[in-house]
Coordinates of C-alpha atoms and ligand atoms in Angstrom, one line a residue:
X1 CA -14.7 22.2 -10.0
X2 CA -12.4 25.4 -9.3
X3 CA -11.3 26.1 -5.8
X4 CA -10.9 29.2 -4.6
X5 CA -9.3 30.5 -0.7
X6 CA -11.1 34.0 0.2
X7 CA -10.3 35.8 3.2
X8 CA -13.8 36.4 3.1
X9 CA -17.3 35.9 1.0
X10 CA -16.8 37.3 -2.5
X11 CA -20.3 39.0 -4.9
X12 CA -20.0 35.3 -5.9
X13 CA -20.6 33.3 -3.7
X14 CA -24.7 32.6 -3.5
X15 CA -24.6 28.8 -1.7
X16 CA -23.3 28.5 1.7
X17 CA -22.5 25.9 3.2
X18 CA -23.3 24.3 6.7
X19 CA -21.8 21.1 7.9
X20 CA -23.8 19.8 11.0
X21 CA -23.4 17.5 13.4
X22 CA -26.4 16.1 16.2
X23 CA -28.6 19.3 15.2
X24 CA -24.8 21.6 16.0
X25 CA -23.6 23.4 13.1
X26 CA -19.4 22.3 12.9
X27 CA -18.3 25.7 11.9
X28 CA -19.7 29.0 12.2
X29 CA -22.0 30.6 9.2
X30 CA -19.7 33.7 7.6
X31 CA -21.5 36.4 8.8
X32 CA -23.2 36.2 12.0
X33 CA -27.4 35.3 11.7
X34 CA -29.8 37.6 13.9
X35 CA -32.4 35.9 16.5
X36 CA -35.4 34.8 14.0
X37 CA -32.2 33.7 11.3
X38 CA -31.0 31.7 14.6
X39 CA -33.8 30.0 15.8
X40 CA -35.1 28.8 12.2
X41 CA -31.9 27.4 11.6
X42 CA -32.4 26.2 14.5
X43 CA -35.5 24.5 14.0
X44 CA -34.2 23.3 10.7
X45 CA -31.7 21.2 12.2
X46 CA -33.4 20.1 15.3
X47 CA -35.5 18.1 12.1
X48 CA -32.3 17.1 10.9
X49 CA -31.2 15.9 13.5
X50 CA -33.6 13.5 14.7
X51 CA -34.6 9.9 12.9
X52 CA -32.5 8.7 9.9
X53 CA -30.7 10.4 8.3
X54 CA -31.2 12.5 5.1
X55 CA -35.1 11.6 6.0
X56 CA -36.9 14.7 7.5
X57 CA -37.7 18.3 5.0
X58 CA -34.1 19.1 5.7
X59 CA -32.8 16.2 5.9
X60 CA -28.7 15.8 4.6
X61 CA -27.5 17.1 1.1
X62 CA -31.2 19.4 1.0
X63 CA -30.8 23.3 1.2
X64 CA -32.6 25.5 2.9
X65 CA -33.7 29.5 2.2
X66 CA -33.6 32.0 5.6
X67 CA -34.4 35.3 5.2
X68 CA -33.4 35.3 1.7
X69 CA -29.7 33.9 2.5
X70 CA -29.5 29.8 0.9
X71 CA -27.7 27.6 3.0
X72 CA -26.5 24.1 1.9
X73 CA -26.4 21.8 5.1
X74 CA -24.6 18.7 5.0
X75 CA -24.2 16.5 7.6
X76 CA -21.1 15.8 9.3
X77 CA -21.8 12.0 11.5
X78 CA -23.9 10.4 8.9
X79 CA -20.6 7.9 8.8
X80 CA -20.8 6.8 12.6
X81 CA -18.3 4.7 12.7
X82 CA -16.1 7.0 10.8
X83 CA -13.9 9.6 12.8
X84 CA -14.6 13.6 11.9
X85 CA -11.8 14.2 9.6
X86 CA -13.3 10.9 7.6
X87 CA -17.0 12.5 7.9
X88 CA -16.2 15.6 7.1
X89 CA -13.9 13.6 4.0
X90 CA -17.1 12.3 3.2
X91 CA -19.3 15.4 3.3
X92 CA -17.9 17.7 1.2
X93 CA -17.6 14.5 -1.3
X94 CA -21.3 13.9 -0.6
X95 CA -21.4 17.9 -1.4
X96 CA -19.7 17.4 -4.9
X97 CA -22.3 15.6 -6.2
X98 CA -24.9 18.1 -4.9
X99 CA -23.6 20.5 -6.5
X100 CA -23.8 18.1 -10.0
X101 CA -27.1 17.1 -9.0
X102 CA -28.6 20.5 -8.5
X103 CA -26.1 22.5 -11.3
X104 CA -25.1 25.0 -8.2
X105 CA -22.4 27.2 -9.8
X106 CA -21.1 28.7 -6.4
X107 CA -20.7 27.5 -3.3
X108 CA -18.6 29.2 -0.5
X109 CA -17.7 27.0 3.5
X110 CA -16.5 29.5 5.6
X111 CA -13.0 27.3 7.9
X112 CA -12.2 30.7 9.7
X113 CA -12.8 28.8 12.6
X114 CA -11.8 25.4 11.0
X115 CA -8.6 23.1 12.2
X116 CA -6.0 22.5 9.9
X117 CA -7.2 18.7 10.1
X118 CA -11.0 19.6 9.6
X119 CA -9.9 21.8 6.5
X120 CA -7.3 19.4 5.3
X121 CA -10.6 16.9 5.2
X122 CA -12.7 19.1 3.4
X123 CA -10.3 19.5 0.8
X124 CA -9.9 16.2 0.7
X125 CA -12.8 15.0 0.3
X126 CA -13.9 17.6 -2.9
X127 CA -10.7 16.0 -4.8
X128 CA -12.8 12.6 -4.1
X129 CA -16.1 14.0 -5.5
X130 CA -14.3 15.3 -8.9
X131 CA -12.6 12.0 -9.4
X132 CA -13.6 10.4 -12.3
X133 CA -12.3 7.0 -14.8
X134 CA -14.8 7.6 -18.0
X135 CA -12.0 7.6 -20.9
X136 CA -13.8 4.5 -21.6
X137 CA -17.2 6.1 -22.0
X138 CA -18.6 6.9 -25.7
X139 CA -20.8 9.1 -23.9
X140 CA -19.6 10.1 -20.9
X141 CA -21.0 12.6 -18.5
X142 CA -21.0 16.2 -18.6
X143 CA -18.7 17.9 -16.7
X144 CA -20.5 20.5 -14.8
X145 CA -18.7 23.7 -13.6
X146 CA -18.6 25.7 -10.8
X147 CA -16.4 26.8 -8.3
X148 CA -16.0 26.3 -4.1
X149 CA -14.9 28.6 -2.2
X150 CA -13.2 28.4 1.7
X151 CA -13.5 31.4 4.0
X152 CA -9.9 31.7 5.7
X153 CA -10.3 35.0 7.3
X154 CA -7.1 35.4 8.9
X155 CA -5.7 32.4 8.5
X156 CA -6.0 32.5 4.5
X157 CA -2.6 32.5 3.9
X158 CA -1.9 29.4 5.5
X159 CA -5.3 27.4 3.9
X160 CA -3.8 28.8 1.0
X161 CA -0.7 26.8 1.2
X162 CA -2.9 23.4 2.8
X163 CA -5.1 24.0 -0.7
X164 CA -1.8 23.3 -2.2
X165 CA -0.6 20.1 -0.5
X166 CA -3.5 19.0 -0.3
X167 CA -4.0 19.0 -4.1
X168 CA -0.3 17.4 -4.5
X169 CA -1.3 14.6 -2.2
X170 CA -4.8 13.8 -4.0
X171 CA -3.2 14.4 -7.6
X172 CA -1.3 11.1 -6.6
X173 CA -4.0 9.3 -5.5
X174 CA -6.0 10.4 -8.3
X175 CA -2.6 9.3 -10.5
X176 CA -2.8 5.6 -8.6
X177 CA -6.7 5.6 -9.3
X178 CA -6.3 5.8 -12.6
X179 CA -3.0 3.4 -13.3
X180 CA -5.0 0.8 -11.4
X181 CA -8.6 1.5 -13.2
X182 CA -6.9 0.4 -16.2
X183 CA -7.3 -2.4 -18.4
X184 CA -4.4 -4.8 -18.4
X185 CA -3.9 -4.9 -21.8
X186 CA -4.5 -1.3 -22.2
X187 CA -1.2 -0.8 -18.8
X188 CA 1.2 -3.8 -20.1
X189 CA 4.4 -3.8 -17.9
X190 CA 6.0 -1.3 -20.7
X191 CA 3.4 1.5 -20.2
X192 CA 4.0 1.4 -16.1
X193 CA 7.5 1.5 -16.9
X194 CA 7.2 4.5 -18.9
X195 CA 4.7 5.5 -16.5
X196 CA 7.4 5.6 -13.5
X197 CA 10.0 7.2 -15.9
X198 CA 7.5 10.3 -17.0
X199 CA 6.3 10.6 -13.4
X200 CA 9.7 10.1 -11.6
X201 CA 11.5 13.2 -14.0
X202 CA 8.3 15.3 -13.5
X203 CA 8.7 15.5 -9.9
X204 CA 12.7 15.5 -10.4
X205 CA 13.6 12.1 -9.2
X206 CA 16.1 10.3 -10.2
X207 CA 15.0 7.5 -12.2
X208 CA 16.4 4.1 -13.2
X209 CA 15.0 0.7 -15.1
X210 CA 16.3 -2.5 -15.1
X211 CA 15.1 -4.1 -18.7
X212 CA 14.2 -8.3 -18.9
X213 CA 17.9 -8.5 -19.8
X214 CA 19.6 -6.4 -17.5
X215 CA 17.1 -8.5 -14.8
X216 CA 18.8 -11.9 -15.7
X217 CA 22.0 -10.2 -15.6
X218 CA 22.0 -9.7 -12.7
X219 CA 20.5 -12.0 -11.4
X220 CA 17.4 -10.8 -10.1
X221 CA 15.0 -14.4 -11.1
X222 CA 11.9 -13.7 -8.8
X223 CA 11.0 -11.2 -11.6
X224 CA 12.7 -12.9 -14.0
X225 CA 10.8 -16.3 -13.2
X226 CA 7.0 -14.7 -12.5
X227 CA 7.0 -12.9 -15.8
X228 CA 8.4 -15.6 -18.2
X229 CA 5.0 -17.2 -19.2
X230 CA 3.8 -13.1 -20.4
X231 CA 4.6 -11.4 -24.1
X232 CA 5.2 -8.2 -22.0
X233 CA 8.9 -8.5 -20.0
X234 CA 9.1 -7.9 -16.2
X235 CA 10.9 -4.6 -15.4
X236 CA 12.2 -2.9 -11.6
X237 CA 12.3 0.7 -11.7
X238 CA 13.5 2.3 -8.7
X239 CA 13.6 6.2 -8.4
X240 CA 14.8 8.1 -5.7
X241 CA 14.5 11.3 -3.9
X242 CA 17.7 13.2 -1.8
X243 CA 16.2 16.7 -1.3
X244 CA 19.1 19.3 -0.5
X245 CA 18.5 18.9 2.8
X246 CA 17.6 16.1 4.9
X247 CA 17.0 14.2 8.2
X248 CA 20.3 12.1 7.5
X249 CA 20.1 8.8 9.5
X250 CA 17.2 8.0 7.8
X251 CA 16.5 6.6 4.3
X252 CA 12.6 5.4 3.2
X253 CA 11.7 2.7 1.1
X254 CA 9.1 2.3 -0.6
X255 CA 8.4 -1.0 -2.3
X256 CA 5.1 -1.9 -4.6
X257 CA 3.6 -5.0 -6.3
X258 CA 3.4 -4.1 -9.8
X259 CA 1.4 -7.3 -11.5
X260 CA -0.3 -5.5 -13.8
X261 CA -2.4 -8.7 -14.6
X262 CA -2.7 -11.6 -11.9
X263 CA -3.9 -14.3 -14.3
X264 CA -2.6 -16.8 -11.9
X265 CA -0.3 -18.0 -14.7
X266 CA -0.5 -22.0 -14.6
X267 CA -2.3 -22.2 -11.2
X268 CA -4.5 -20.1 -13.7
X269 CA -7.1 -18.2 -11.6
X270 CA -11.2 -19.0 -11.9
X271 CA -13.2 -17.4 -14.3
X272 CA -15.5 -15.3 -11.9
X273 CA -14.3 -12.2 -11.0
X274 CA -10.4 -12.6 -12.5
X275 CA -10.4 -8.5 -14.9
X276 CA -10.2 -7.5 -11.2
X277 CA -6.8 -8.6 -11.0
X278 CA -5.4 -5.7 -13.3
X279 CA -5.7 -4.0 -9.9
X280 CA -2.4 -5.8 -8.9
X281 CA -0.6 -3.4 -9.3
X282 CA -2.4 -0.5 -6.4
X283 CA 1.3 -1.3 -4.3
X284 CA 3.8 -0.1 -7.4
X285 CA 0.9 2.5 -8.0
X286 CA 1.1 3.9 -4.2
X287 CA 4.4 3.5 -4.0
X288 CA 4.8 5.9 -7.3
X289 CA 2.6 7.9 -6.5
X290 CA 4.0 8.2 -2.7
X291 CA 7.6 9.1 -4.3
X292 CA 6.0 11.9 -6.2
X293 CA 4.2 13.2 -3.3
X294 CA 6.5 13.1 -0.8
X295 CA 9.0 15.0 -3.7
X296 CA 5.8 18.0 -4.7
X297 CA 6.2 18.8 -0.8
X298 CA 9.8 19.1 -0.8
X299 CA 9.8 16.3 2.8
X300 CA 12.8 17.0 4.2
X301 CA 13.5 12.5 4.2
X302 CA 15.6 10.9 1.2
X303 CA 13.6 7.9 -0.3
X304 CA 14.0 5.3 -2.8
X305 CA 10.6 3.4 -3.9
X306 CA 11.7 0.1 -5.8
X307 CA 8.5 -1.4 -8.3
X308 CA 9.0 -4.5 -9.2
X309 CA 6.7 -5.1 -12.4
X310 CA 5.5 -7.8 -14.3
X311 CA 2.7 -10.2 -15.8
X312 CA 1.8 -12.8 -14.3
X313 CA 0.3 -15.4 -17.4
X314 CA 0.5 -19.0 -18.9
X315 CA 1.8 -20.2 -21.6
X316 CA 4.3 -22.2 -22.9
X317 CA 7.2 -20.2 -21.6
X318 CA 5.9 -20.0 -17.7
X319 CA 7.4 -21.2 -14.8
X320 CA 6.1 -24.3 -14.0
X321 CA 5.0 -25.1 -10.5
X322 CA 7.8 -27.1 -8.9
X323 CA 10.1 -25.2 -10.2
X324 CA 13.2 -23.9 -8.5
X325 CA 14.4 -20.0 -8.7
X326 CA 17.2 -18.9 -6.7
X327 CA 16.4 -15.5 -5.3
X328 CA 18.9 -12.5 -4.9
X329 CA 20.0 -13.4 -1.6
X330 CA 20.8 -16.6 -2.5
X331 CA 17.6 -18.6 -1.4
X332 CA 16.3 -21.6 -3.1
X333 CA 12.1 -21.6 -3.5
X334 CA 10.3 -23.8 -4.8
X335 CA 7.5 -22.9 -6.5
X336 CA 4.4 -24.4 -5.5
X337 CA 1.9 -22.6 -6.7
X338 CA 2.7 -19.8 -9.7
X339 CA -0.9 -17.4 -8.3
X340 CA 1.7 -16.9 -5.2
X341 CA 3.8 -14.8 -7.6
X342 CA 3.7 -11.0 -5.7
X343 CA 6.2 -12.7 -3.2
X344 CA 8.5 -13.6 -5.5
X345 CA 8.8 -10.5 -7.4
X346 CA 8.9 -8.7 -4.3
X347 CA 12.1 -10.6 -3.0
X348 CA 13.7 -8.8 -6.0
X349 CA 12.9 -5.7 -4.6
X350 CA 14.0 -5.9 -1.1
X351 CA 17.2 -7.1 -2.4
X352 CA 17.4 -3.8 -4.3
X353 CA 15.6 -2.0 -0.9
X354 CA 18.5 -3.0 0.7
X355 CA 21.6 -2.5 -1.8
X356 CA 20.2 1.2 -2.0
X357 CA 20.6 1.3 1.5
X358 CA 17.2 2.3 2.8
X359 CA 16.9 2.6 6.6
X360 CA 13.5 2.0 6.7
X361 CA 11.2 0.5 3.9
X362 CA 7.4 -0.1 3.7
X363 CA 6.4 -2.5 1.0
X364 CA 3.0 -2.4 -0.2
X365 CA 1.3 -5.6 -2.1
X366 CA -1.8 -6.5 -2.7
X367 CA -0.5 -10.1 -1.9
X368 CA -3.5 -12.5 -0.8
X369 CA -6.8 -13.0 -1.1
X370 CA -6.9 -14.3 2.5
X371 CA -6.0 -10.6 4.1
X372 CA -9.4 -9.8 2.6
X373 CA -11.6 -13.1 4.3
X374 CA -9.5 -11.2 7.2
X375 CA -9.5 -8.0 7.1
X376 CA -12.6 -7.3 5.0
X377 CA -12.4 -4.0 2.1
X378 CA -11.9 -1.4 4.7
X379 CA -8.5 -2.4 6.8
X380 CA -5.6 -3.5 5.6
X381 CA -2.6 -5.9 7.4
X382 CA 0.2 -4.5 8.9
X383 CA 2.7 -6.6 9.7
X384 CA 6.3 -5.1 10.7
X385 CA 9.9 -6.6 12.4
X386 CA 10.0 -3.3 14.3
X387 CA 6.9 -2.5 16.9
X388 CA 7.8 1.3 16.4
X389 CA 7.9 1.0 13.1
X390 CA 4.5 -0.3 13.0
X391 CA 3.2 1.8 15.8
X392 CA 4.1 4.8 13.2
X393 CA 2.5 3.2 10.3
X394 CA -0.7 3.3 12.3
X395 CA 0.1 6.6 13.4
X396 CA 0.6 7.5 10.0
X397 CA -2.6 5.9 8.9
X398 CA -4.5 7.1 11.7
X399 CA -4.2 10.8 10.3
X400 CA -5.4 10.4 7.3
X401 CA -8.3 7.4 7.7
X402 CA -6.4 4.7 6.2
X403 CA -6.9 2.0 8.8
X404 CA -4.5 -0.8 9.1
X405 CA -4.2 -3.5 11.6
X406 CA -1.4 -5.4 12.6
X407 CA -1.2 -9.2 11.9
X408 CA 1.8 -11.1 14.1
X409 CA 4.7 -12.8 11.8
X410 CA 4.2 -16.0 13.9
X411 CA 7.1 -18.3 13.1
X412 CA 5.0 -20.8 14.8
X413 CA 4.1 -21.1 11.2
X414 CA 7.0 -21.4 8.6
X415 CA 7.3 -24.1 8.8
X416 CA 4.7 -24.6 6.3
X417 CA 6.7 -22.9 3.8
X418 CA 9.9 -25.5 4.8
X419 CA 10.3 -26.9 1.0
X420 CA 12.5 -30.9 0.6
X421 CA 14.0 -30.1 -1.4
X422 CA 14.8 -25.9 -2.0
X423 CA 14.9 -23.3 1.5
X424 CA 11.5 -22.5 0.5
X425 CA 8.5 -22.5 -1.0
X426 CA 6.0 -19.8 -1.3
X427 CA 3.1 -21.0 -0.4
X428 CA 1.6 -22.7 2.8
X429 CA -1.4 -25.1 3.2
X430 CA -2.5 -22.3 6.0
X431 CA -3.2 -18.8 7.5
X432 CA -2.8 -16.8 3.8
X433 CA -1.4 -13.6 4.9
X434 CA 0.4 -14.2 7.6
X435 CA 2.8 -17.1 5.7
X436 CA 2.7 -14.9 2.4
X437 CA 4.7 -12.0 4.8
X438 CA 6.7 -14.7 7.0
X439 CA 8.1 -15.5 3.0
X440 CA 9.0 -11.9 2.1
X441 CA 10.2 -11.7 5.7
X442 CA 13.2 -13.9 5.3
X443 CA 14.1 -11.3 2.1
X444 CA 13.9 -8.0 4.3
X445 CA 17.3 -6.8 3.9
X446 CA 19.1 -6.7 7.6
X447 CA 19.3 -3.9 10.2
X448 CA 15.9 -2.1 8.4
X449 CA 12.7 -1.7 9.8
X450 CA 10.2 -3.0 7.2
X451 CA 7.0 -2.7 7.4
X452 CA 4.5 -4.9 5.3
X453 CA 0.8 -3.8 3.9
X454 CA -1.0 -6.4 2.5
X455 CA -3.4 -3.9 0.7
X456 CA -6.0 -7.0 -1.3
X457 CA -8.3 -5.2 0.1
X458 CA -8.2 -1.8 -0.1
X459 CA -6.7 -1.0 -3.5
X460 CA -9.9 -1.9 -5.1
X461 CA -13.8 -1.4 -4.3
X462 CA -16.5 -2.8 -6.3
X463 CA -18.9 -0.4 -5.1
X464 CA -19.4 3.1 -3.6
X465 CA -16.9 2.8 -0.8
X466 CA -16.7 6.1 2.1
X467 CA -15.2 9.1 -1.4
X468 CA -15.5 6.4 -3.8
X469 CA -17.7 4.9 -6.0
X470 CA -16.0 2.3 -7.1
X471 CA -12.4 0.8 -8.4
X472 CA -9.1 1.6 -7.3
X473 CA -8.7 3.4 -4.3
X474 CA -5.1 4.7 -4.3
X475 CA -4.9 3.1 -0.8
X476 CA -1.4 4.1 0.8
X477 CA -0.5 7.0 -0.8
X478 CA -1.3 9.3 1.6
X479 CA -0.2 6.6 4.5
X480 CA 3.3 7.4 3.4
X481 CA 3.2 10.6 3.0
X482 CA 2.3 10.8 6.5
X483 CA 5.2 8.4 7.9
X484 CA 7.9 10.1 5.6
X485 CA 6.8 13.4 7.7
X486 CA 7.2 11.9 10.4
X487 CA 10.4 10.3 9.4
X488 CA 11.4 13.5 8.3
X489 CA 10.8 15.6 11.5
X490 CA 13.9 15.9 13.6
X491 CA 12.1 16.1 17.5
X492 CA 10.6 12.0 16.7
X493 CA 12.6 8.9 18.0
X494 CA 13.6 6.6 14.7
X495 CA 11.8 3.3 14.7
X496 CA 14.8 1.1 15.4
X497 CA 15.0 -2.3 13.2
X498 CA 15.1 -5.5 14.9
X499 CA 18.6 -6.6 16.3
X500 CA 19.1 -9.5 13.8
X501 CA 17.3 -9.7 10.4
X502 CA 15.7 -12.3 9.9
X503 CA 18.1 -14.2 7.2
X504 CA 20.4 -14.2 9.5
X505 CA 18.8 -16.4 11.1
X506 CA 18.1 -19.1 8.1
X507 CA 20.1 -21.6 8.1
X508 CA 20.2 -22.2 4.5
X509 CA 21.1 -17.9 4.3
X510 CA 24.3 -17.0 2.3
X511 CA 25.1 -14.4 4.8
X512 CA 27.5 -13.1 2.8
X513 CA 25.4 -12.4 -0.4
X514 CA 22.7 -10.0 2.2
X515 CA 22.1 -7.0 1.2
X516 CA 24.2 -4.3 2.9
X517 CA 23.0 -1.0 3.5
X518 CA 24.5 1.9 1.0
X519 CA 25.7 -0.9 -0.8
X520 CA 25.0 0.0 -4.4
X521 CA 24.1 -2.9 -6.3
X522 CA 27.7 -3.0 -8.9
X523 CA 29.0 -3.7 -6.1
X524 CA 28.0 -7.5 -6.0
X525 CA 30.3 -9.5 -7.6
X526 CA 29.5 -10.9 -11.0
X527 CA 30.4 -14.2 -10.2
X528 CA 27.8 -13.7 -7.2
X529 CA 25.4 -13.1 -9.6
X530 CA 22.9 -15.8 -8.7
X531 CA 22.2 -18.3 -11.6
X532 CA 19.5 -18.4 -13.4
X533 CA 17.0 -21.1 -13.3
X534 CA 18.1 -22.8 -16.2
X535 CA 21.8 -23.1 -15.0
X536 CA 20.3 -24.3 -11.8
X537 CA 18.4 -27.0 -13.2
X538 CA 21.9 -28.3 -14.5
X539 CA 23.5 -27.6 -10.9
X540 CA 25.4 -30.7 -9.4
X541 CA 22.8 -33.7 -8.7
X542 CA 25.2 -34.7 -5.6
X543 CA 23.7 -31.4 -3.6
X544 CA 19.8 -32.0 -4.4
X545 CA 20.1 -36.0 -4.1
X546 CA 20.7 -36.4 -0.6
X547 CA 17.8 -34.8 0.1
X548 CA 15.5 -36.5 -2.9
X549 CA 16.2 -39.8 -3.0
X550 CA 17.5 -40.8 0.0
X551 CA 14.6 -42.0 2.3
X552 CA 13.9 -40.6 6.3
X553 CA 13.8 -43.4 7.3
X554 CA 17.2 -45.0 5.6
X555 CA 20.0 -45.6 8.3
X556 CA 22.3 -42.3 8.0
X557 CA 25.2 -41.7 7.1
X558 CA 27.9 -40.6 8.9
X559 CA 27.7 -39.2 12.3
X560 CA 24.7 -38.0 12.9
X561 CA 24.1 -34.4 14.6
X562 CA 25.0 -34.5 18.2
X563 CA 21.3 -33.6 18.5
X564 CA 20.6 -36.3 17.6
X565 CA 22.6 -39.0 19.0
X566 CA 21.3 -37.3 22.5
X567 CA 18.3 -38.2 22.9
X568 CA 14.5 -39.0 22.2
X569 CA 13.2 -36.9 19.8
X570 CA 10.2 -36.3 22.3
X571 CA 12.4 -36.6 25.2
X572 CA 14.6 -34.2 24.2
X573 CA 11.1 -31.6 23.1
X574 CA 11.7 -29.6 26.2
X575 CA 14.9 -28.4 25.9
X576 CA 14.8 -27.3 21.9
X577 CA 12.8 -24.2 21.6
X578 CA 8.7 -23.8 20.6
X579 CA 10.6 -23.6 16.5
X580 CA 12.5 -25.5 16.4
X581 CA 11.6 -28.5 14.5
X582 CA 14.4 -32.0 14.0
X583 CA 17.8 -31.2 12.6
X584 CA 18.6 -32.2 9.4
X585 CA 20.6 -35.0 8.7
X586 CA 24.8 -35.3 7.6
X587 CA 25.1 -32.3 10.7
X588 CA 23.6 -29.5 8.7
X589 CA 21.8 -27.0 11.1
X590 CA 17.9 -27.3 11.5
X591 CA 16.2 -25.2 8.8
X592 CA 13.7 -23.9 11.5
X593 CA 16.2 -22.5 14.1
X594 CA 15.3 -20.9 16.8
X595 CA 14.3 -16.8 16.1
X596 CA 14.0 -14.7 18.8
Ligands
BES1 N1 -2.8 -10.7 -6.5 C1 -3.0 -12.2 -5.9 C2 -4.2 -11.3 -4.6 C3 -5.5 -10.9 -4.4 C4 -6.2 -11.8 -4.1 C5 -5.5 -9.2 -4.4 C6 -7.8 -10.9 -4.8 C7 -6.3 -9.2 -5.0 C8 -7.3 -10.2 -4.4 C9 -2.3 -12.8 -5.1 O1 -1.5 -13.1 -6.3 C10 -2.5 -14.2 -5.1 O2 -3.2 -14.7 -5.9 N2 -2.7 -14.9 -4.0 C11 -3.0 -15.8 -3.8 C12 -2.0 -16.9 -2.9 C13 -2.6 -18.4 -2.3 C14 -2.3 -18.4 -4.2 C15 -1.4 -19.2 -2.0 C16 -4.8 -16.3 -2.5 O3 -4.3 -15.5 -2.1 O4 -5.3 -16.4 -3.0
ZN2 ZN1 -1.5 -13.9 -7.7
ZN3 ZN1 -1.3 -10.9 -7.6

């Protein structure tokens, strides 16, 4: 398909596309109709508008001839629960299918009176209609060449610019979809790294790659632990976009979960539908495509994307349930379930984003099956430590048809992530999407306004959804562009970070190790590098021993902490903040201290 932006119909165009909604045209015809023609069109629209959509003689996606002029009629209100823009995207998408089915060669749409949102929606719908992933078909469907003219009238120049912008973003959406659709063995960790390097460089980004050896050396144990069962080693890719002029006060971070395949590891997933886990890098694909789209639009904002890339496989080298590793911020994590691997690799990404100096951070991750049970495949879960940032995400999603629903970072559930041996464990028995987000929150750098988008349900569809047949959706790419547009706008207030970062409120966090804004990763002294899991095993017993071998009932050694000696737990309760648990032995502060 060739999209042409013209001011008035060219001699080539022979079929005019008309969008209708409830018996009325959404945009006028290119040239006025006389009274008789108008009457003929009205009677057709009355038939199309009555009864179930698409069943009348001139139902949706059909065509009509009036006085020798050919029209295609498309219902722009067919999806009754979707917005106007989404309906226009759907209708434009259906137009592409119709053009192929009917072998149309020249179509025209009069958008001279359409808003720029309407034009953008039609353009996006046409792009969605063009997408195909058929390189694995031995006999792919023949491509039908046709042309769609968009008539801009007086606003043709503005429309040309808009068409270029939509094209830039939609090309990236298609790239994200391609990456997600590629089988796990065809897009291994090194393939994804290579794609990120090529795409990043093509968009003028600074790209740096940490391979497994570098990750190990620098103590990025989340990626190392998850990736160690696989012959395809983990990696971290950092891409930076710094235009000549940008809004000084903001540095947007995009963080993506990039599991090129997730078997579950030793906590192996069931065979049914496991193939879908080739999509577990949908977050990384969206972050990569998002930063490339932002760069090709030349938005005046500094952006850094961090991709945490690994493959989760069982093998003789794989991490075991019960293993403990030390994350970059010093917190120790017991791997209760190796299938909850996304949050482990993201601990490293969150650290890196902080070290890069981001002020606002959006992570995208196909993180939990629980979010699919809660929100299905049309809505992604949104968690945030800044209400204003959450609002920004919702508004940005609305602007591009990507839906989010806010879920709480409810600290009452934090207890489920506490481990007897390590600071945290990676799963809790309940409320899967929330506890996954609570886990991530423990690693969010201080002073950063953060939103976590759980896109497990929306990144991949198995059946037709809106303007996507099946497979990768590219979900999130357009939201990221919309967020960047808004954050770049100097007239808008920036969302603030919460007054205190959660990590600072966790007693076991080594505050000195939390990443500081603007601090480059190299500045971290070598001796602070977190030891590997292996080294951790050799840690002096005395550190682990009391917690492991001292039975709870045994009399406590030394002086009990004040809170304990004061009163019986029950009596003390009313004075204790709801989120506190019993103080730990030996005077250490309680693990789950009150968080505000
Ligand atoms: N990649 C999955 C989440 C997922 C599930 C994405 C279905 C897309 C579709 C993630 O790594 C995972 O396995 N999560 C587990 C966590 C559980 C073990 C606590 C889940 O949600 O089942
Ligand atoms: Zn998993
Ligand atoms: Zn996963």
